[in-house]
Short mmCIF file of C-alpha atoms in Angstrom, two decimals:
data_model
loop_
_atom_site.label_atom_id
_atom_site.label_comp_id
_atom_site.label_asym_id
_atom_site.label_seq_id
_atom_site.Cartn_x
_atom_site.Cartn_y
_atom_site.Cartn_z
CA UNK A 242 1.55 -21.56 -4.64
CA UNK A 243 3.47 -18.21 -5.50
CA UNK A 244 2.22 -14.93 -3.98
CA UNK A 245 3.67 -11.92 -5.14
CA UNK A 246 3.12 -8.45 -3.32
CA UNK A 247 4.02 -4.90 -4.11
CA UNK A 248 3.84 -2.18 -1.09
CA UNK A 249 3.85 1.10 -2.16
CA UNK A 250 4.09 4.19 0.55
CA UNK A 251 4.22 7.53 -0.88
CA UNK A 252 4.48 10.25 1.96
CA UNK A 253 4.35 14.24 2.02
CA UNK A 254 3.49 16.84 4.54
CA UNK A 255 1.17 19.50 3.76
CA UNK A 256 3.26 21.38 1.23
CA UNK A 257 2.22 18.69 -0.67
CA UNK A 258 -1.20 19.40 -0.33
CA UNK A 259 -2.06 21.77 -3.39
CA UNK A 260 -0.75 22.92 -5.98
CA UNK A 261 2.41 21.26 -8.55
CA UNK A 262 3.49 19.48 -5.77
CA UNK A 263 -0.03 18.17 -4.82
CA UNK A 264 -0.26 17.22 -8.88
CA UNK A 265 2.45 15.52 -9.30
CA UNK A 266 1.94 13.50 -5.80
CA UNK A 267 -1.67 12.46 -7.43
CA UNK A 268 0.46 11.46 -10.55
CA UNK A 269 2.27 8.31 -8.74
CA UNK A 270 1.43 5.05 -10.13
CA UNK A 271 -0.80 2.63 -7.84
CA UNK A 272 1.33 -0.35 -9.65
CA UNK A 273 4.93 -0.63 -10.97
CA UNK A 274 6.29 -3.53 -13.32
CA UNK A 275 7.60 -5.91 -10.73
CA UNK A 276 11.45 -6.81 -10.62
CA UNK A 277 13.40 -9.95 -11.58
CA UNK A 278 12.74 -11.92 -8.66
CA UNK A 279 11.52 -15.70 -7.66
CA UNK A 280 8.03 -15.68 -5.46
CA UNK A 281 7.61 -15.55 -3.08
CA UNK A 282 8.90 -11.74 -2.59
CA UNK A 283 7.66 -8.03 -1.33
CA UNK A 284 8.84 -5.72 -3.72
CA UNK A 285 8.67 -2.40 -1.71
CA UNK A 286 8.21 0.83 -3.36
CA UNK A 287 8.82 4.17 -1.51
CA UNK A 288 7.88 7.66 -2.78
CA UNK A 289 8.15 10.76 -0.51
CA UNK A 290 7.87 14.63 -0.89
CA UNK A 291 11.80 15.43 -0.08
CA UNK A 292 12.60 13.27 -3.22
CA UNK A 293 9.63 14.91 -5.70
CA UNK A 294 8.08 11.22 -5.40
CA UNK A 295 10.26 9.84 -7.46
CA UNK A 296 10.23 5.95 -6.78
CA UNK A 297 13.23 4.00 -4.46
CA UNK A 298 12.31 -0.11 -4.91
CA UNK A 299 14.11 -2.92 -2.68
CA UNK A 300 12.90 -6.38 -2.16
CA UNK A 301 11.97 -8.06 0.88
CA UNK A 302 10.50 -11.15 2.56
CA UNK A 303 6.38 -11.69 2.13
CA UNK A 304 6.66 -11.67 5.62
CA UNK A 305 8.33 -8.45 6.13
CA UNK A 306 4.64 -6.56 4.57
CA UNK A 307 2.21 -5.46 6.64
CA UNK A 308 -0.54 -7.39 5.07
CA UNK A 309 -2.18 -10.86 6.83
CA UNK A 310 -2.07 -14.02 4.20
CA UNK A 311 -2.76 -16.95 4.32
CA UNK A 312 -3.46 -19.62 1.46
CA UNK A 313 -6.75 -22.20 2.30
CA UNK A 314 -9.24 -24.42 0.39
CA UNK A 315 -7.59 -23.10 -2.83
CA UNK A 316 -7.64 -19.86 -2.26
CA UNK A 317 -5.49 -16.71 -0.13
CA UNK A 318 -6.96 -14.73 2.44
CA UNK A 319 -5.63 -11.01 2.25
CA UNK A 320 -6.05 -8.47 4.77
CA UNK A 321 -3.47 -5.44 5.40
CA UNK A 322 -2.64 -4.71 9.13
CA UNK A 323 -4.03 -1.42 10.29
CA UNK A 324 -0.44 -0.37 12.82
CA UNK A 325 -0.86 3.01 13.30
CA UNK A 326 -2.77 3.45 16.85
CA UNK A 327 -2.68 7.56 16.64
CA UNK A 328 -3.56 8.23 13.16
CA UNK A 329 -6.68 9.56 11.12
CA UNK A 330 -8.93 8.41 9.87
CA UNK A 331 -10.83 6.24 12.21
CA UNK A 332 -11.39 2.64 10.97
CA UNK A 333 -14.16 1.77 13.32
CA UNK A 334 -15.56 -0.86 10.79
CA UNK A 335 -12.99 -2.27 8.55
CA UNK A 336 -13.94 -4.15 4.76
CA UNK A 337 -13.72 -7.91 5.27
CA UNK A 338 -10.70 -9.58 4.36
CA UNK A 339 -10.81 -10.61 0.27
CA UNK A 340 -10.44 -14.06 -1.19
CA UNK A 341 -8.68 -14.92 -4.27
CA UNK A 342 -8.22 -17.83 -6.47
CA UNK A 343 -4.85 -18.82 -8.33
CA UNK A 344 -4.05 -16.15 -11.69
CA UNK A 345 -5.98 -13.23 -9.83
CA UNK A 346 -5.05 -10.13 -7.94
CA UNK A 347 -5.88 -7.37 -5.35
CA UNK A 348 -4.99 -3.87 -4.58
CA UNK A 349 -5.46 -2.65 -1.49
CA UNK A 350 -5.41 1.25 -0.36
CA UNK A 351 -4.87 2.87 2.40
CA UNK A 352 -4.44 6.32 3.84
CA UNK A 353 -2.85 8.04 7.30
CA UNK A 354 -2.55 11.39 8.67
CA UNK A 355 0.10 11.83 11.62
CA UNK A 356 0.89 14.61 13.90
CA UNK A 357 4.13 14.82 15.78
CA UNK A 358 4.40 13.19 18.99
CA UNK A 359 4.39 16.47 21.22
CA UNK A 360 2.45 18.57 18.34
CA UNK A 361 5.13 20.68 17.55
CA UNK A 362 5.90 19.61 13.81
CA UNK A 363 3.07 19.91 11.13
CA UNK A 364 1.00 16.66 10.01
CA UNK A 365 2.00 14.01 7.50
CA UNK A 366 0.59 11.57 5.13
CA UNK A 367 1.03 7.92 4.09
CA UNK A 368 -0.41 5.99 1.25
CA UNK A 369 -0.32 2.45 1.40
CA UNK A 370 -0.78 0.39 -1.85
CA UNK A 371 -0.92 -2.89 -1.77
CA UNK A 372 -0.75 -5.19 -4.70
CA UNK A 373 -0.85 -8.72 -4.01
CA UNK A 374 -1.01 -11.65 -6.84
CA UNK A 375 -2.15 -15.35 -6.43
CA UNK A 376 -0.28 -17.95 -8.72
CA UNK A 377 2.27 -17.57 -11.08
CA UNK A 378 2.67 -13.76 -12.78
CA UNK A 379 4.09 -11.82 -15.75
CA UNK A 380 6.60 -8.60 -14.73
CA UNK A 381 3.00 -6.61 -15.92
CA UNK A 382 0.68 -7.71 -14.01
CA UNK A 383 0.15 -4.75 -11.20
CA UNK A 384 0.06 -2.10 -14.77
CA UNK A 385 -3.17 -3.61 -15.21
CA UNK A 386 -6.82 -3.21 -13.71
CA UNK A 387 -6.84 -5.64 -10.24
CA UNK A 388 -9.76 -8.37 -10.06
CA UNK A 389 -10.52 -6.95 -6.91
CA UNK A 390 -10.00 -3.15 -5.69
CA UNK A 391 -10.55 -2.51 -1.85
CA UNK A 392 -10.19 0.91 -1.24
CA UNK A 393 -10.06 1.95 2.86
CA UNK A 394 -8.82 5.54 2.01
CA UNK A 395 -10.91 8.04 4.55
CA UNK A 396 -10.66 12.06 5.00
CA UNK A 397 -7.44 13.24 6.62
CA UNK A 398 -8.27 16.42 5.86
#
């Protein structure tokens, strides 16, 4: 069966906290039209601060994403990897891993907050989207609303 994912990471520090920059960070898309490619693929989307969020794509393997799946009884099993050992928030309790049949799709999101390794630089932020389809798909499908929305984002404050 084909499996289709789309990772997006946007990043900033905390200039891009308020304000026009803080706007137009909140303005990035949680889905892009997907490239021409044959599933299975990762198409990986980066957006940071330095480059006013504007959006870098590349392709890689399904394997490459930091996201657990695996296809059973008719269905795949999707659950992001949490990496980060030193990074707010806390994910004590984590939402079960979601099930989908062929012709649907998930979005998963996640947040981070980082400081430096010896403190010295300010924090920064991820956002991890991830879009993952069952099945065969049109270039549309992650512009659309997801059968099922997980969202893990916590307070980074």
């Amino acid at each position: 069966m084909e499996i289709t994912v789309q990772w997006i990471r946007t990043s900033w520090t905390k200039e891009s906290r308020g304000g026009e920059a803080a706007a137009r960070r909140n303005a990035v898309p949680s889905g892009f039209a997907l490239p021409h490619a044959v599933a299975p693929f990762t198409h990986v989307i980066r957006m940071d601060e330095r480059n006013g969020f504007k959006p870098y794509d590349s392709r890689e393997e399904v394997g490459k994403a930091d996201i657990q799946l695996r296809e059973a009884d008719g269905r795949l099993r999707v659950f992001p990897r949490v990496k980060p050992l030193f990074s707010l928030p806390p994910r004590p309790r984590r939402p079960p891993a979601v099930r989908i049949l062929p012709g649907q799709w998930v979005r998963w999101q996640l947040n981070y907050r980082f400081s430096s390794a010896s403190g010295i630089r300010d924090w920064s932020y991820w956002l991890d989207t991830f879009n993952i389809a069952y099945g065969p798909v049109n270039a549309d499908v992650f512009l659309s609303e997801p059968t099922v929305l997980v969202d893990e984002r916590g307070p980074v404050r």
